[in-house]
PDB file of C-alpha atoms in Angstrom:
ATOM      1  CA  UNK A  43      14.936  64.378  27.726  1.00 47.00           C
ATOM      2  CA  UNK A  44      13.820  62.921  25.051  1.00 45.00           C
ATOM      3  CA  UNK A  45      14.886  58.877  23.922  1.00 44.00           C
ATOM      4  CA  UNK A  46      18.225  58.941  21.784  1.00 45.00           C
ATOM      5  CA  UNK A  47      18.727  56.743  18.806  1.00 38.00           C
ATOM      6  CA  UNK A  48      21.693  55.617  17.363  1.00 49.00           C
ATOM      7  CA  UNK A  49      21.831  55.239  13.546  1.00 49.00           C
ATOM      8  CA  UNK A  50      23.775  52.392  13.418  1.00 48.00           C
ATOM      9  CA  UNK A  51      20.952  50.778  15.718  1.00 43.00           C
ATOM     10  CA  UNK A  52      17.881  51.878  13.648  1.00 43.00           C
ATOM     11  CA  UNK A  53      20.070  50.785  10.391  1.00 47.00           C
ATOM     12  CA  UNK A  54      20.580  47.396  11.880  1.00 45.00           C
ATOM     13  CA  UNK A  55      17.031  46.982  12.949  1.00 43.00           C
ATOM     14  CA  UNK A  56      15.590  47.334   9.518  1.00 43.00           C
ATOM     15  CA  UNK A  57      18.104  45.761   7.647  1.00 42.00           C
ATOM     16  CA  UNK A  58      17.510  42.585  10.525  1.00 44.00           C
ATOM     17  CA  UNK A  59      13.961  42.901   9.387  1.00 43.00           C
ATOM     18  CA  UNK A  60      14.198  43.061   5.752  1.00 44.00           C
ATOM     19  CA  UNK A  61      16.663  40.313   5.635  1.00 45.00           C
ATOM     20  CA  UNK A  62      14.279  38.020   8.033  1.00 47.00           C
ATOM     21  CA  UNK A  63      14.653  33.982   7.192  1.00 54.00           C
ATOM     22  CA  UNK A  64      11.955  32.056   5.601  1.00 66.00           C
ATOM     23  CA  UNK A  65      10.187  29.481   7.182  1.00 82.00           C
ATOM     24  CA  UNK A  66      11.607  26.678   4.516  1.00 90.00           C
ATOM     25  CA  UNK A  67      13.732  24.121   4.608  1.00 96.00           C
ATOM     26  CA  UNK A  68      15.664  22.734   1.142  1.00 98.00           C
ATOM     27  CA  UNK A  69      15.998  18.681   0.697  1.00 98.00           C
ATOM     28  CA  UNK A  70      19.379  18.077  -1.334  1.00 98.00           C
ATOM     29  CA  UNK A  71      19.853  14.187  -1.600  1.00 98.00           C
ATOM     30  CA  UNK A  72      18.258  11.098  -0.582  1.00 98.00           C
ATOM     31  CA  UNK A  73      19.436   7.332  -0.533  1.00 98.00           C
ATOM     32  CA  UNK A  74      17.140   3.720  -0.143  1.00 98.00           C
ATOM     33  CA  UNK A  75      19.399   0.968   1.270  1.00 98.00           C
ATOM     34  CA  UNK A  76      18.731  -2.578   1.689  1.00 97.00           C
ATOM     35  CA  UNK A  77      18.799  -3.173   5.405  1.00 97.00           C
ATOM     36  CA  UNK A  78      17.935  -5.867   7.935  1.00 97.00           C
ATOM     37  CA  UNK A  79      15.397  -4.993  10.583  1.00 97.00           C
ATOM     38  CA  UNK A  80      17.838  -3.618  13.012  1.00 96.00           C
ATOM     39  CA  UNK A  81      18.837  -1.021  10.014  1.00 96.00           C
ATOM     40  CA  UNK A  82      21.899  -2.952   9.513  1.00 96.00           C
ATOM     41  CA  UNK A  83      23.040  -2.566   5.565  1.00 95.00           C
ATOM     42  CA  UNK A  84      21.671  -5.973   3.810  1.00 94.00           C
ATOM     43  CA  UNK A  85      22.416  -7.435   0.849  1.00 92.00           C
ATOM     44  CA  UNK A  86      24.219  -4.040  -0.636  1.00 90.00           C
ATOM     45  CA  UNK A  87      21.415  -2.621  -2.284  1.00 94.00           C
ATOM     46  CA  UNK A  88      21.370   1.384  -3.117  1.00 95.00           C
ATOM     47  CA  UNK A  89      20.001   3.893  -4.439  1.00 96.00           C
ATOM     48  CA  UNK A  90      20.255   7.294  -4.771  1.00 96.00           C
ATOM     49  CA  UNK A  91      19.923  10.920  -6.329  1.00 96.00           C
ATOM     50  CA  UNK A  92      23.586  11.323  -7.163  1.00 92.00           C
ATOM     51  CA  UNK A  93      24.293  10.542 -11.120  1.00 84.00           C
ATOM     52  CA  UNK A  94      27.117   8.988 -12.523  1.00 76.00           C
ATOM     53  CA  UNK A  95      29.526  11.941 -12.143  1.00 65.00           C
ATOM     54  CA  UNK A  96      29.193  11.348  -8.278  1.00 67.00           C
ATOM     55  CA  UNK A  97      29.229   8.053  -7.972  1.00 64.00           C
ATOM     56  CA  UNK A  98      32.474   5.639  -7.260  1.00 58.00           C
ATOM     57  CA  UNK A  99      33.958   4.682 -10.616  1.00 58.00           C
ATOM     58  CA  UNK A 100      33.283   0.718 -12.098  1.00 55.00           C
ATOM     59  CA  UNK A 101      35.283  -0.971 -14.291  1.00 51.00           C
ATOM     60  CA  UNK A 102      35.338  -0.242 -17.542  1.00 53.00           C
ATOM     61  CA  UNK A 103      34.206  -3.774 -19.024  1.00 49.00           C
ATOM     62  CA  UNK A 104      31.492  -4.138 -16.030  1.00 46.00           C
ATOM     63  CA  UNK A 105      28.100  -2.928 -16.357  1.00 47.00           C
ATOM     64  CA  UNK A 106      27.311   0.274 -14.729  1.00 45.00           C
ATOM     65  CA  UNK A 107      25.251  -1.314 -11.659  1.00 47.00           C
ATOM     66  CA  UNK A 108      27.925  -3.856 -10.895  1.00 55.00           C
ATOM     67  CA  UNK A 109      28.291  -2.179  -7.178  1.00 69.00           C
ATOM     68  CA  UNK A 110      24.748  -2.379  -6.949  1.00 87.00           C
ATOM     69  CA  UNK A 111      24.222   1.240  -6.858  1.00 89.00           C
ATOM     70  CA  UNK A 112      21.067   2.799  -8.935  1.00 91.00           C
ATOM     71  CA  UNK A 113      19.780   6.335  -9.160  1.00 92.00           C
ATOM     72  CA  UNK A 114      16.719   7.218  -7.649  1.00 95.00           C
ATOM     73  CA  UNK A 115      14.004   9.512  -9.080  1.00 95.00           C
ATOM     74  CA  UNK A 116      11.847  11.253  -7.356  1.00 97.00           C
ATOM     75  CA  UNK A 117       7.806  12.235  -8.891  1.00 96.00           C
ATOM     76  CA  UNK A 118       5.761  15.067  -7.126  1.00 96.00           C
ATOM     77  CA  UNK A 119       2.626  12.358  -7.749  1.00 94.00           C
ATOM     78  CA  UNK A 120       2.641   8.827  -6.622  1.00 94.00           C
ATOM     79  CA  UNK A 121       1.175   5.675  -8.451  1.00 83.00           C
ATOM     80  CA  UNK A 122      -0.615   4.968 -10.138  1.00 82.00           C
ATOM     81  CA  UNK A 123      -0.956   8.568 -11.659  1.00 84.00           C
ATOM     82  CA  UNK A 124       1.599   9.316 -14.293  1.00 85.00           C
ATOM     83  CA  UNK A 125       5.356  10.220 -12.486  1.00 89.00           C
ATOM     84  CA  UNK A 126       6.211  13.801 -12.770  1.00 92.00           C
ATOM     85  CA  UNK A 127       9.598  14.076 -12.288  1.00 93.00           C
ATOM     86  CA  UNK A 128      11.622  16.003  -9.812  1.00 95.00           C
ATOM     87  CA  UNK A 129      14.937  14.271 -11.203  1.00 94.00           C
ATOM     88  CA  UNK A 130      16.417  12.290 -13.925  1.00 88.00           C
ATOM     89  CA  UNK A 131      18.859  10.919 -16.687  1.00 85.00           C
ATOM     90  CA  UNK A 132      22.150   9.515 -14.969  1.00 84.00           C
ATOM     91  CA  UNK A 133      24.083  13.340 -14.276  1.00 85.00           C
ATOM     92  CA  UNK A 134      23.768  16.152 -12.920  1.00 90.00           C
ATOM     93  CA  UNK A 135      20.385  15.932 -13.855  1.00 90.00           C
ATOM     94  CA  UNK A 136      19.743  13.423 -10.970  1.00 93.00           C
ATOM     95  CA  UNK A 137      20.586  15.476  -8.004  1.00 96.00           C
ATOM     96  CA  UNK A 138      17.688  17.152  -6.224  1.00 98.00           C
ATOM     97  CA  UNK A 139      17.063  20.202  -4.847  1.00 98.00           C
ATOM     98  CA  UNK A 140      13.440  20.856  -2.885  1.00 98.00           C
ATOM     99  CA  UNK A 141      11.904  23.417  -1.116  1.00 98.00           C
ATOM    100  CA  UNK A 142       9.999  22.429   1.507  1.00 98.00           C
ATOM    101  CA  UNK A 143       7.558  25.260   3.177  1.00 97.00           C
ATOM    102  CA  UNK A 144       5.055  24.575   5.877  1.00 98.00           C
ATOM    103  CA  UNK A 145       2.998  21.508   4.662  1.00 98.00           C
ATOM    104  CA  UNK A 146       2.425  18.132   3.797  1.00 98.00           C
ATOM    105  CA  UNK A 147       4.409  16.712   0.708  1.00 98.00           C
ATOM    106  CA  UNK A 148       4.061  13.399  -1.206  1.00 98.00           C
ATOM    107  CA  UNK A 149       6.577  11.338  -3.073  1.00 98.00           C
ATOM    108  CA  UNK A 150       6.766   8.894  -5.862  1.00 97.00           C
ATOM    109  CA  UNK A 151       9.740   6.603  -5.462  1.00 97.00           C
ATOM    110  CA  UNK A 152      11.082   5.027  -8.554  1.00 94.00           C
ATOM    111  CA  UNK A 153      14.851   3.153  -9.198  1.00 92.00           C
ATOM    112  CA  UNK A 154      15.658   0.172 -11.427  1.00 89.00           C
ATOM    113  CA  UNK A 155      15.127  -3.118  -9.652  1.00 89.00           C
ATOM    114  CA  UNK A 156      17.611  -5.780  -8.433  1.00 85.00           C
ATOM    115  CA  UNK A 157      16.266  -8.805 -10.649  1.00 75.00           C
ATOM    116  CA  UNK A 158      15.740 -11.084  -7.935  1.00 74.00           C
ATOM    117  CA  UNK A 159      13.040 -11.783  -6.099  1.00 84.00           C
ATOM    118  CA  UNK A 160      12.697  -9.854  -2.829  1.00 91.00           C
ATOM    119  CA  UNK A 161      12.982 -11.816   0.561  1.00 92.00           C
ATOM    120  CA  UNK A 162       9.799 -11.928   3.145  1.00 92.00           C
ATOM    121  CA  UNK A 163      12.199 -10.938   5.509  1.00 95.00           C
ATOM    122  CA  UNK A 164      14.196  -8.122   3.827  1.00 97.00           C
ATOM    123  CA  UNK A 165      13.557  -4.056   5.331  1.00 98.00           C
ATOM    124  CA  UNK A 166      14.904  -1.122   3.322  1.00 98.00           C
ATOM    125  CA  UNK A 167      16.386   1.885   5.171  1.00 98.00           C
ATOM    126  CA  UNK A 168      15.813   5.410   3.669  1.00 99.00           C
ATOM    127  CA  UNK A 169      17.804   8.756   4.516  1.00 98.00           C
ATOM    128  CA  UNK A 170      17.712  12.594   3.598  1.00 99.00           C
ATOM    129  CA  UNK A 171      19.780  15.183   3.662  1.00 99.00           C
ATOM    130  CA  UNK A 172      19.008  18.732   3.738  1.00 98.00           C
ATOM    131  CA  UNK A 173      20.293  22.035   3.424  1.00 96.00           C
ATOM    132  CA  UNK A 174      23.218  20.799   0.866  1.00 95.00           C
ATOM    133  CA  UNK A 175      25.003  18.433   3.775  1.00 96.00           C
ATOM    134  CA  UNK A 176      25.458  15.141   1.784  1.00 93.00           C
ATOM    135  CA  UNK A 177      27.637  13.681   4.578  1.00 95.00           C
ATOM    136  CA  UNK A 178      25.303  13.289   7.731  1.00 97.00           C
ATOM    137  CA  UNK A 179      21.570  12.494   6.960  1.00 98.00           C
ATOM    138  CA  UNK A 180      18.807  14.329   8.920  1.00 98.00           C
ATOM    139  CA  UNK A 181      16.483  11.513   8.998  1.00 99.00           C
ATOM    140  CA  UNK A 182      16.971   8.034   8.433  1.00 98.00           C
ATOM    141  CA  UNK A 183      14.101   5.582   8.481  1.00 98.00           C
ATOM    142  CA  UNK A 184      13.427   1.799   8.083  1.00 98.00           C
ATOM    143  CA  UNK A 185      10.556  -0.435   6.713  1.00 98.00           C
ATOM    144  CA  UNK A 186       9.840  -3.639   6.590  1.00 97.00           C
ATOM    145  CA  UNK A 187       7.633  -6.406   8.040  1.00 96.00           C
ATOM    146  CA  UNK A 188       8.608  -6.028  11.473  1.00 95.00           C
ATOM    147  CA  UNK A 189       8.066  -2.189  11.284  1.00 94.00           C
ATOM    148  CA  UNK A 190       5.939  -0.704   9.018  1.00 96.00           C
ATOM    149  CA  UNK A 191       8.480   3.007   9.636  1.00 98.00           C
ATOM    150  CA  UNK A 192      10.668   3.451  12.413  1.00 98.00           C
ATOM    151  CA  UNK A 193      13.800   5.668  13.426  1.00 98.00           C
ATOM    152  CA  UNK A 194      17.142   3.950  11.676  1.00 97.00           C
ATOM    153  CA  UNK A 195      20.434   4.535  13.374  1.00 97.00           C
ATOM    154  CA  UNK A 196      22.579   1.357  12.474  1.00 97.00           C
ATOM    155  CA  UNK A 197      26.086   2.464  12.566  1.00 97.00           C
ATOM    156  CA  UNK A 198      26.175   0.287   9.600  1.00 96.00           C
ATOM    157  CA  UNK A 199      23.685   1.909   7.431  1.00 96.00           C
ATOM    158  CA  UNK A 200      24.769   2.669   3.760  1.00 95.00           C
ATOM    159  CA  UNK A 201      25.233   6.328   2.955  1.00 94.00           C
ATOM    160  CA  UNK A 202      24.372   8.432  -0.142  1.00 94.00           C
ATOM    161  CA  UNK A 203      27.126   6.774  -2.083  1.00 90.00           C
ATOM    162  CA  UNK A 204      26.631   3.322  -1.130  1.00 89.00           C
ATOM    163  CA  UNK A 205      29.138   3.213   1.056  1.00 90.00           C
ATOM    164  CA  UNK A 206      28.588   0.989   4.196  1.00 91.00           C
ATOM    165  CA  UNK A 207      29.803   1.499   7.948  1.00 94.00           C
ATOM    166  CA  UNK A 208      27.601   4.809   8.207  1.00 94.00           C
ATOM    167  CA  UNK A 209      25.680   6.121  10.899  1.00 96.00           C
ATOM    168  CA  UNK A 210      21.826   6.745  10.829  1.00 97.00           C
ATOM    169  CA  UNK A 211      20.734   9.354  11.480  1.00 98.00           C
ATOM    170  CA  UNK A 212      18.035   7.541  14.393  1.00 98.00           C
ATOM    171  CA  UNK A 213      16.011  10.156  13.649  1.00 98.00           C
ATOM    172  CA  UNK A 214      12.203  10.814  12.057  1.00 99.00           C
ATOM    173  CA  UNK A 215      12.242  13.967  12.050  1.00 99.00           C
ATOM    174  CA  UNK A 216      14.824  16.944  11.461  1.00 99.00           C
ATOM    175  CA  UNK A 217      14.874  20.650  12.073  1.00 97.00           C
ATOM    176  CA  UNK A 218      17.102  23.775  11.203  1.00 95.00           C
ATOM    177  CA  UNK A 219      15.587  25.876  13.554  1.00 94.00           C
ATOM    178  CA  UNK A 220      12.772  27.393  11.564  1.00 95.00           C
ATOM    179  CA  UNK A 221      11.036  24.592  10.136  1.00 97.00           C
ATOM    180  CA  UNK A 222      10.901  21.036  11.589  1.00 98.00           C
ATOM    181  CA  UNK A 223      10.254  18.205   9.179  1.00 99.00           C
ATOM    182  CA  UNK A 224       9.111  14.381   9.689  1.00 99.00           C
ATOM    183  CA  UNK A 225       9.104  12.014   7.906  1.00 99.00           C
ATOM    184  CA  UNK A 226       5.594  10.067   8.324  1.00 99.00           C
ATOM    185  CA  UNK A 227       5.198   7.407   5.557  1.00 99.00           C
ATOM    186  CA  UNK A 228       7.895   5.227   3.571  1.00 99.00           C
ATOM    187  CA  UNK A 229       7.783   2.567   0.967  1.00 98.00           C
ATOM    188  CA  UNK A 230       9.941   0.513  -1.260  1.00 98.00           C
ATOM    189  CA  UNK A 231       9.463  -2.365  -3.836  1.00 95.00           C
ATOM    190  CA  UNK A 232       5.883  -2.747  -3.223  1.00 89.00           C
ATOM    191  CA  UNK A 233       5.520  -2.891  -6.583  1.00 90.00           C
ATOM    192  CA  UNK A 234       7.296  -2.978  -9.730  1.00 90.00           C
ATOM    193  CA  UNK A 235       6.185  -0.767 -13.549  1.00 86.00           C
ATOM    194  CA  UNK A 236       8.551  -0.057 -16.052  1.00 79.00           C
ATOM    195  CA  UNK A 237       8.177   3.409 -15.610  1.00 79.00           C
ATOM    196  CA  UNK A 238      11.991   5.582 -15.344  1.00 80.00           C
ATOM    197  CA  UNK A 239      12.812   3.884 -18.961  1.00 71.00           C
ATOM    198  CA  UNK A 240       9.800   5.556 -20.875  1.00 66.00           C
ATOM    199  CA  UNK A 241      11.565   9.181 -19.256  1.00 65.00           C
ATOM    200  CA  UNK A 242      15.010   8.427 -19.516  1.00 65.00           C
ATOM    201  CA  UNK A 243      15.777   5.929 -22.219  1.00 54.00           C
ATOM    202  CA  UNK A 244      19.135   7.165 -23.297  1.00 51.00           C
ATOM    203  CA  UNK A 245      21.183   6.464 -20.148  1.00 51.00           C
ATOM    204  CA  UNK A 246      24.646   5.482 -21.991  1.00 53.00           C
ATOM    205  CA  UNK A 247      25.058   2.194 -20.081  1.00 51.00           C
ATOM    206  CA  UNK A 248      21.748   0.766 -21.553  1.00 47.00           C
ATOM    207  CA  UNK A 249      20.761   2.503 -25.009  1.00 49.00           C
ATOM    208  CA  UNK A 250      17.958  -0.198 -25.313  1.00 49.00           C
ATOM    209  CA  UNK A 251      17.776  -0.434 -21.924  1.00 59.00           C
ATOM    210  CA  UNK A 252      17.942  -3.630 -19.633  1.00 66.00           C
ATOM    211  CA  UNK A 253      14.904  -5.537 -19.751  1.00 71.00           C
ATOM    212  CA  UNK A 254      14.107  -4.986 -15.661  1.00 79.00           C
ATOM    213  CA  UNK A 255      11.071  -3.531 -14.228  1.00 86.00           C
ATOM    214  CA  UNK A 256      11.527  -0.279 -11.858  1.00 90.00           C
ATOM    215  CA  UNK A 257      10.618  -0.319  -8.172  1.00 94.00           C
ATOM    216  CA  UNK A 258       7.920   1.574  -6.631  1.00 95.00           C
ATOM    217  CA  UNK A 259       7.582   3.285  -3.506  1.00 97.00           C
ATOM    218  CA  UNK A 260       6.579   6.562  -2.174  1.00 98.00           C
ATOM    219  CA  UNK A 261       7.693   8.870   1.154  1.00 99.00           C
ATOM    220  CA  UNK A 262       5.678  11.261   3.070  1.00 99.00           C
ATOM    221  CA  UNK A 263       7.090  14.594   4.811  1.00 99.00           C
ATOM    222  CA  UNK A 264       5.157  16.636   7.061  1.00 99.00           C
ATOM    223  CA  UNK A 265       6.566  20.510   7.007  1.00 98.00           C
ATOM    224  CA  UNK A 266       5.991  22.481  10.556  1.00 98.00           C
ATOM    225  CA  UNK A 267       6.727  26.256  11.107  1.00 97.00           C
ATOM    226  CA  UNK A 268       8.502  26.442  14.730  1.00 92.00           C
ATOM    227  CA  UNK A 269       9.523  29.934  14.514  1.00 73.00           C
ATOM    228  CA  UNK A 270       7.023  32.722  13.928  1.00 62.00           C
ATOM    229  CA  UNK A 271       8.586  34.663  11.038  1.00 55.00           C
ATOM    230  CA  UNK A 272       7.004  38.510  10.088  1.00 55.00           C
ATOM    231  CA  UNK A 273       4.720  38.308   7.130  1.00 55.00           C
ATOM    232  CA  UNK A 274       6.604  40.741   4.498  1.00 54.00           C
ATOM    233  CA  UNK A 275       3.719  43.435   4.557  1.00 54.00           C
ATOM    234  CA  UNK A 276       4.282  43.480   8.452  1.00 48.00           C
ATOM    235  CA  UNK A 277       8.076  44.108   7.935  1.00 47.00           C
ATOM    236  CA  UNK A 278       7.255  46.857   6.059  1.00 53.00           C
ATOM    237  CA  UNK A 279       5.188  48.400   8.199  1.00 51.00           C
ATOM    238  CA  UNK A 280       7.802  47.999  10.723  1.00 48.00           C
ATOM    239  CA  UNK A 281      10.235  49.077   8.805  1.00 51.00           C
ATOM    240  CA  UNK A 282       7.840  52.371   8.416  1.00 53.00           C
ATOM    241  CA  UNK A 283       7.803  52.965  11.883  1.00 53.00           C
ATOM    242  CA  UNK A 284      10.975  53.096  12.691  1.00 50.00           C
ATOM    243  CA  UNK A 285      11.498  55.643   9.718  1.00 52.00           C
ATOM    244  CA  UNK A 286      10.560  59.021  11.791  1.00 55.00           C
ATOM    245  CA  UNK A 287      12.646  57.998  14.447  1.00 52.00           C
ATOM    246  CA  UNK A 288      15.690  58.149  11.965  1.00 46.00           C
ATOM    247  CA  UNK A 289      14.418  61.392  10.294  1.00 53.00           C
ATOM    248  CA  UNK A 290      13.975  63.010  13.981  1.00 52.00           C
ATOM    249  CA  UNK A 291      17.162  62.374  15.109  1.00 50.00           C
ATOM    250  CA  UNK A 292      19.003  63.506  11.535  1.00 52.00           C
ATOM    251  CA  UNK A 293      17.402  66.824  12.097  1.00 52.00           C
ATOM    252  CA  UNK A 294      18.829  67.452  15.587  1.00 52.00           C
TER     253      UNK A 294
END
């Protein structure tokens, strides 16, 4: 006797193949912290890709960066080439959202500096969030001069709205399944340009801006495939193949 198929099993096969995943992986939010080198949150520094509308209200009569909490902007080049900017302004504007296929991807780092002088001694923790979560980071990592980028999993790291008392992630690398992603380089306040004003001079706290140069860094994430996912011309051909099957059994 010849093999019986069931409709509803050849319909489910080929809409399970036209509806496959793609090998990607989407980076919503990221945060820089001041830390200590155990990844302990030190002096209160952040910064992050959430704009004003996200961030814990100030006082009124305070300037906006009383808390210590600045955006950060992310450029898909790195100094000293010109920023291209991913994000920007102080709203909505500032969140991110970043595809991340199979591959190696570079970041410029830029956020308005603290002022002050930066200790020999002082590390700065970074985490990411993916795939919209802006509660738990996937990766958290630390530099500094005792480690030039290592795993950071305080459980008194700052989060991504400056909060402290948060758990890192202790992680370098993060994976949904599909794609895994590390993160391989990280640096902060190497440098300082007065670069983010020249983009986004008309943030309302400081129409003529505030006289402070921006910090520099950059991050590194390296994309992996770890699930084999069918090229979309070999779905179709699948999808093909299954076709007589379907038309054979209709005409029984």
């Amino acid at each position: 006797m010849p093999p019986r198929f069931s409709h509803s099993i050849l319909a489910t096969a080929l809409v399970a193949l036209v509806a496959a995943p793609t090998q990607a992986a989407t980076l919503t939010a990221g945060v820089v912290f001041g830390a200590d080198s155990t990844g302990n949150t030190y002096p209160g520094w952040t910064w992050n890709t959430l704009g004003q509308q996200d961030d814990p209200p100030v006082p009124a009569s305070s300037p906006y960066d009383t808390r210590n909490v600045w955006n950060l902007y992310l450029s898909g080049t790195v100094a000293p080439a010109p920023p291209a900017f991913i994000n920007g302004y102080n709203d909505a504007r500032t969140n991110i959202s970043v595809d991340l296929a199979p591959g190696t991807y570079t970041f410029g780092l830029y956020g308005d500096s603290t002022g002050a002088d930066i200790h020999p001694a002082q590390h700065f923790g970074l985490s990411l969030y993916f795939g919209g979560d802006t509660t738990t980071p996937g990766i958290s990592g630390l530099t500094g001069p005792s480690c030039a980028l290592c795993p950071a999993g305080n459980a008194n790291a700052t989060n991504l709205f400056g909060d402290t008392g948060s758990q890192g992630a202790n992680s370098l690398t993060w994976t949904d399944g599909l794609v895994r992603v590390t993160l391989t380089d990280f640096s902060w306040a190497l440098s300082r340009q007065d670069t983010v004003w020249a983009h986004y001079h008309n943030t309302p706290q400081y129409p003529n801006g505030n006289g402070r140069l921006d910090f520099v860094g950059a991050l590194t994430l390296n994309v992996e495939a770890i699930r084999d996912v069918p090229e979309p011309a070999a779905l179709t051909l699948l999808g093909l193949a299954l076709l007589p099957a379907v038309r054979r059994h209709t005409r029984r």
